[in-house]
Amino acid sequence: MNIILLGPPGSGKGTQAQKLQRDRGMVQLSTGDMLRATVASGSALGQRAKAVMDAGEYMPDDVMIGIIAERIAQPDCAKGFTLDGFPRTVVQAEGLDRMMAQKSLTLDTVIEFKVDESALVERISGRYTCAGCGAGYHDKFQCPAKPGICDICGGTEFKRRTDDRAETVQARLDKYNEQTAPILPYYAAKGILRAVDGMADIDEVYRQIVKILG
Ligand code: ADP
Ligand code: ZN
């Protein structure tokens, strides 16, 4: 099963994609994480990606589609994948459709995370991840069982994204509303759009997703 999680930054897409990966083997394709890994590698593409991301811009569509196409050709994605953070514009959605059609892959479901924008600043400014395995946590909403120790890998180092500051959240939300929200009717017209209550707690959101996916 191949799905997309769609919602504003901080709505819980990454959190749920990680759960789907652990429970169902669906590969999480977080384009933000993929890009940040490319930047960290220091390659030519990484340097270009860094300049674009530092300016708060999106990477060119063909670059993003190329990165995703390469990743979904790998054998682990045959079990299915969850796109988290892509597409962000209708043009990207159309490009993704074309690329998947070429590979004879089907997009089964798009899940919209419905959230109150007022909740997102607190979610984004409190989030952090394990430096070892990338597991996501939150200062208030998702603490490791043992403080300071990753539940998944036992790691003790954690990191925060530099763009996860309260000051930048509004600009990211505005961009979501202008450019990404218009994708919703695109998928609704295809009959594959479903929604979950992103304001519910993490386990409840997951139950809603599992119910949709069957
Ligand atoms: P996105 O991938 O949509 O940007 P994340 O999954 O990173 O969002 O979630 C943002 C932060 O909010 C994370 O720290 C996460 O632990 C926390 N979070 C995710 N889902 C919920 C939820 N349903 N209730 C409370 N906090 C949540
Ligand atoms: Zn870890």
CSV table of C-alpha atoms and ligand atoms in Angstrom, one decimal:
chain,number,residue,atom,x,y,z
A,1,MET,CA,0.0,0.0,0.0
A,2,ASN,CA,1.4,3.4,-1.0
A,3,ILE,CA,0.0,6.4,0.8
A,4,ILE,CA,0.6,10.1,1.4
A,5,LEU,CA,0.3,11.9,4.7
A,6,LEU,CA,-0.8,15.5,4.1
A,7,GLY,CA,-1.0,18.3,6.7
A,8,PRO,CA,0.7,21.4,8.0
A,9,PRO,CA,4.1,21.3,9.6
A,10,GLY,CA,3.8,19.8,13.1
A,11,SER,CA,0.5,18.1,12.4
A,12,GLY,CA,2.0,14.7,13.2
A,13,LYS,CA,2.8,13.2,9.8
A,14,GLY,CA,6.3,12.1,10.7
A,15,THR,CA,5.2,10.6,14.0
A,16,GLN,CA,2.5,8.5,12.3
A,17,ALA,CA,4.8,7.5,9.4
A,18,GLN,CA,7.3,6.2,11.9
A,19,LYS,CA,4.6,4.1,13.6
A,20,LEU,CA,3.5,2.7,10.2
A,21,GLN,CA,7.1,1.8,9.4
A,22,ARG,CA,7.6,0.0,12.7
A,23,ASP,CA,4.3,-1.8,12.7
A,24,ARG,CA,3.6,-2.5,9.0
A,25,GLY,CA,7.0,-2.3,7.3
A,26,MET,CA,5.8,0.6,5.1
A,27,VAL,CA,8.8,2.7,4.3
A,28,GLN,CA,8.7,6.2,5.6
A,29,LEU,CA,9.8,8.6,2.8
A,30,SER,CA,10.3,11.9,4.6
A,31,THR,CA,11.5,14.2,1.8
A,32,GLY,CA,12.7,16.7,4.4
A,33,ASP,CA,14.8,14.1,6.1
A,34,MET,CA,16.1,12.8,2.8
A,35,LEU,CA,17.1,16.4,1.8
A,36,ARG,CA,18.8,17.0,5.2
A,37,ALA,CA,20.7,13.8,4.7
A,38,THR,CA,21.8,15.0,1.3
A,39,VAL,CA,23.0,18.3,2.7
A,40,ALA,CA,24.9,16.5,5.5
A,41,SER,CA,26.7,14.4,2.9
A,42,GLY,CA,28.3,17.5,1.4
A,43,SER,CA,27.8,16.4,-2.2
A,44,ALA,CA,27.2,18.8,-5.0
A,45,LEU,CA,23.5,18.2,-4.8
A,46,GLY,CA,23.8,18.6,-1.0
A,47,GLN,CA,25.4,22.1,-1.4
A,48,ARG,CA,22.7,23.1,-3.8
A,49,ALA,CA,20.0,21.8,-1.5
A,50,LYS,CA,21.5,23.7,1.4
A,51,ALA,CA,21.4,27.0,-0.4
A,52,VAL,CA,17.7,26.4,-1.4
A,53,MET,CA,16.6,25.3,2.1
A,54,ASP,CA,18.5,28.1,3.9
A,55,ALA,CA,16.6,30.6,1.7
A,56,GLY,CA,13.3,28.9,2.8
A,57,GLU,CA,12.6,27.8,-0.8
A,58,TYR,CA,11.5,24.5,-2.2
A,59,MET,CA,13.9,22.3,-4.2
A,60,PRO,CA,13.1,22.2,-8.0
A,61,ASP,CA,10.3,19.7,-8.6
A,62,ASP,CA,12.4,17.5,-11.0
A,63,VAL,CA,15.1,17.1,-8.3
A,64,MET,CA,12.5,16.0,-5.7
A,65,ILE,CA,10.8,13.6,-8.0
A,66,GLY,CA,14.2,12.2,-9.0
A,67,ILE,CA,15.2,11.6,-5.4
A,68,ILE,CA,11.9,9.9,-4.6
A,69,ALA,CA,11.9,7.8,-7.8
A,70,GLU,CA,15.4,6.5,-6.9
A,71,ARG,CA,14.3,5.6,-3.4
A,72,ILE,CA,11.0,3.8,-4.3
A,73,ALA,CA,12.9,1.6,-6.8
A,74,GLN,CA,14.7,0.0,-3.9
A,75,PRO,CA,13.4,-3.4,-2.8
A,76,ASP,CA,12.2,-2.5,0.7
A,77,CYS,CA,9.6,-0.1,-0.8
A,78,ALA,CA,7.8,-3.1,-2.5
A,79,LYS,CA,6.0,-3.6,0.9
A,80,GLY,CA,4.6,-0.1,0.5
A,81,PHE,CA,5.6,3.4,1.4
A,82,THR,CA,4.4,6.5,3.2
A,83,LEU,CA,5.2,9.9,1.7
A,84,ASP,CA,5.5,12.5,4.4
A,85,GLY,CA,6.2,16.0,3.3
A,86,PHE,CA,5.6,15.5,-0.4
A,87,PRO,CA,4.0,16.7,-2.6
A,88,ARG,CA,3.8,20.3,-1.5
A,89,THR,CA,2.2,21.8,-4.6
A,90,VAL,CA,-0.3,20.6,-7.2
A,91,VAL,CA,2.4,20.6,-9.8
A,92,GLN,CA,4.4,18.2,-7.6
A,93,ALA,CA,1.3,16.1,-7.1
A,94,GLU,CA,0.9,15.8,-10.9
A,95,GLY,CA,4.6,15.0,-11.3
A,96,LEU,CA,4.4,12.3,-8.7
A,97,ASP,CA,1.4,10.8,-10.5
A,98,ARG,CA,3.3,10.7,-13.8
A,99,MET,CA,6.3,9.2,-12.2
A,100,MET,CA,4.3,6.5,-10.3
A,101,ALA,CA,2.4,5.7,-13.5
A,102,GLN,CA,5.6,5.1,-15.4
A,103,LYS,CA,6.6,2.6,-12.7
A,104,SER,CA,3.1,1.0,-12.7
A,105,LEU,CA,2.7,2.0,-9.0
A,106,THR,CA,-0.6,3.0,-7.5
A,107,LEU,CA,-1.3,5.7,-5.0
A,108,ASP,CA,-3.9,4.1,-2.7
A,109,THR,CA,-4.8,6.7,-0.1
A,110,VAL,CA,-4.1,10.3,0.9
A,111,ILE,CA,-4.7,11.0,4.6
A,112,GLU,CA,-5.3,14.6,5.6
A,113,PHE,CA,-4.3,15.7,9.2
A,114,LYS,CA,-6.9,18.2,10.4
A,115,VAL,CA,-5.5,20.4,13.1
A,116,ASP,CA,-6.0,23.8,14.7
A,117,GLU,CA,-3.1,26.0,13.7
A,118,SER,CA,-2.9,27.3,17.3
A,119,ALA,CA,-1.5,23.9,18.4
A,120,LEU,CA,1.3,23.8,15.9
A,121,VAL,CA,3.7,26.3,17.4
A,122,GLU,CA,3.9,24.3,20.6
A,123,ARG,CA,4.2,21.0,18.8
A,124,ILE,CA,7.0,22.3,16.5
A,125,SER,CA,9.0,24.2,19.1
A,126,GLY,CA,9.0,21.1,21.4
A,127,ARG,CA,10.0,18.5,18.9
A,128,TYR,CA,13.3,16.7,18.7
A,129,THR,CA,14.7,13.5,17.4
A,130,CYS,CA,17.2,10.8,18.4
A,131,ALA,CA,20.5,11.6,16.7
A,132,GLY,CA,21.2,7.9,16.3
A,133,CYS,CA,18.0,6.5,14.8
A,134,GLY,CA,15.8,9.5,14.0
A,135,ALA,CA,13.0,8.5,16.3
A,136,GLY,CA,10.8,11.5,16.9
A,137,TYR,CA,10.0,12.9,20.4
A,138,HIS,CA,8.4,15.9,22.0
A,139,ASP,CA,9.2,17.8,25.3
A,140,LYS,CA,5.6,17.4,26.4
A,141,PHE,CA,3.7,15.1,24.2
A,142,GLN,CA,6.0,12.2,23.4
A,143,CYS,CA,8.8,11.7,26.0
A,144,PRO,CA,11.0,8.7,26.0
A,145,ALA,CA,10.0,6.1,28.6
A,146,LYS,CA,13.3,6.6,30.4
A,147,PRO,CA,14.4,10.3,30.3
A,148,GLY,CA,17.3,11.0,28.0
A,149,ILE,CA,17.3,7.5,26.5
A,150,CYS,CA,15.8,6.7,23.1
A,151,ASP,CA,13.1,4.0,23.3
A,152,ILE,CA,14.1,2.6,20.0
A,153,CYS,CA,17.9,2.4,19.9
A,154,GLY,CA,19.0,3.3,23.5
A,155,GLY,CA,20.9,6.4,22.1
A,156,THR,CA,21.4,9.3,24.5
A,157,GLU,CA,22.0,12.1,21.9
A,158,PHE,CA,19.2,14.1,20.5
A,159,LYS,CA,18.9,17.0,18.1
A,160,ARG,CA,16.5,19.7,17.1
A,161,ARG,CA,16.0,21.1,13.7
A,162,THR,CA,17.3,24.7,13.2
A,163,ASP,CA,14.1,25.7,11.5
A,164,ASP,CA,11.8,24.5,14.3
A,165,ARG,CA,11.6,27.9,16.0
A,166,ALA,CA,8.4,29.7,17.0
A,167,GLU,CA,9.4,32.6,14.7
A,168,THR,CA,9.5,30.5,11.6
A,169,VAL,CA,6.3,28.5,12.1
A,170,GLN,CA,3.9,31.1,10.9
A,171,ALA,CA,5.7,31.6,7.6
A,172,ARG,CA,5.7,27.8,7.1
A,173,LEU,CA,2.0,27.6,7.8
A,174,ASP,CA,1.2,30.4,5.4
A,175,LYS,CA,3.1,28.6,2.7
A,176,TYR,CA,1.2,25.4,3.5
A,177,ASN,CA,-2.1,27.2,3.2
A,178,GLU,CA,-1.2,28.9,0.0
A,179,GLN,CA,0.6,26.1,-1.9
A,180,THR,CA,-0.1,22.8,-0.3
A,181,ALA,CA,-3.7,22.9,0.9
A,182,PRO,CA,-4.9,23.2,-2.8
A,183,ILE,CA,-3.7,19.6,-3.3
A,184,LEU,CA,-6.6,18.4,-1.1
A,185,PRO,CA,-9.3,18.9,-3.8
A,186,TYR,CA,-6.9,17.4,-6.4
A,187,TYR,CA,-6.9,14.1,-4.5
A,188,ALA,CA,-10.6,14.4,-3.4
A,189,ALA,CA,-11.5,14.5,-7.1
A,190,LYS,CA,-9.6,11.2,-7.5
A,191,GLY,CA,-11.7,9.7,-4.7
A,192,ILE,CA,-8.7,8.7,-2.5
A,193,LEU,CA,-8.7,11.5,0.1
A,194,ARG,CA,-9.5,10.6,3.8
A,195,ALA,CA,-9.0,12.6,6.9
A,196,VAL,CA,-8.0,12.0,10.6
A,197,ASP,CA,-8.4,14.2,13.6
A,198,GLY,CA,-4.8,15.4,14.1
A,199,MET,CA,-5.8,17.1,17.4
A,200,ALA,CA,-6.4,13.7,19.0
A,201,ASP,CA,-3.5,12.0,20.9
A,202,ILE,CA,-0.9,10.1,19.0
A,203,ASP,CA,-2.3,6.6,19.6
A,204,GLU,CA,-5.8,7.7,18.7
A,205,VAL,CA,-4.6,9.3,15.4
A,206,TYR,CA,-2.8,6.0,14.7
A,207,ARG,CA,-6.0,4.0,15.3
A,208,GLN,CA,-7.9,6.3,12.9
A,209,ILE,CA,-5.2,5.7,10.2
A,210,VAL,CA,-5.2,1.9,10.7
A,211,LYS,CA,-9.0,1.9,10.4
A,212,ILE,CA,-8.7,3.8,7.1
A,213,LEU,CA,-6.0,1.5,5.7
A,214,GLY,CA,-7.7,-1.7,6.9
B,1,ADP,P1,5.1,16.8,11.0
B,1,ADP,O1,5.8,15.6,10.5
B,1,ADP,O2,3.7,16.8,10.4
B,1,ADP,O3,5.8,18.1,10.8
B,1,ADP,P2,5.6,15.6,13.6
B,1,ADP,O4,5.2,14.2,13.4
B,1,ADP,O5,7.1,15.9,13.6
B,1,ADP,O6,4.9,16.6,12.5
B,1,ADP,O7,5.0,16.2,15.0
B,1,ADP,C1,5.4,17.4,15.5
B,1,ADP,C2,5.6,17.3,17.0
B,1,ADP,O8,4.4,17.1,17.7
B,1,ADP,C3,6.5,16.1,17.4
B,1,ADP,O9,7.4,16.4,18.5
B,1,ADP,C4,5.5,15.0,17.9
B,1,ADP,O10,6.1,14.2,18.9
B,1,ADP,C5,4.3,15.8,18.4
B,1,ADP,N1,3.1,15.2,18.0
B,1,ADP,C6,2.8,14.5,16.9
B,1,ADP,N2,1.5,14.1,16.8
B,1,ADP,C7,1.0,14.5,18.0
B,1,ADP,C8,-0.4,14.5,18.6
B,1,ADP,N3,-1.4,13.8,18.0
B,1,ADP,N4,-0.6,15.1,19.8
B,1,ADP,C9,0.5,15.7,20.4
B,1,ADP,N5,1.7,15.8,19.9
B,1,ADP,C10,2.0,15.3,18.7
B,2,ZN,ZN,17.2,6.2,18.7
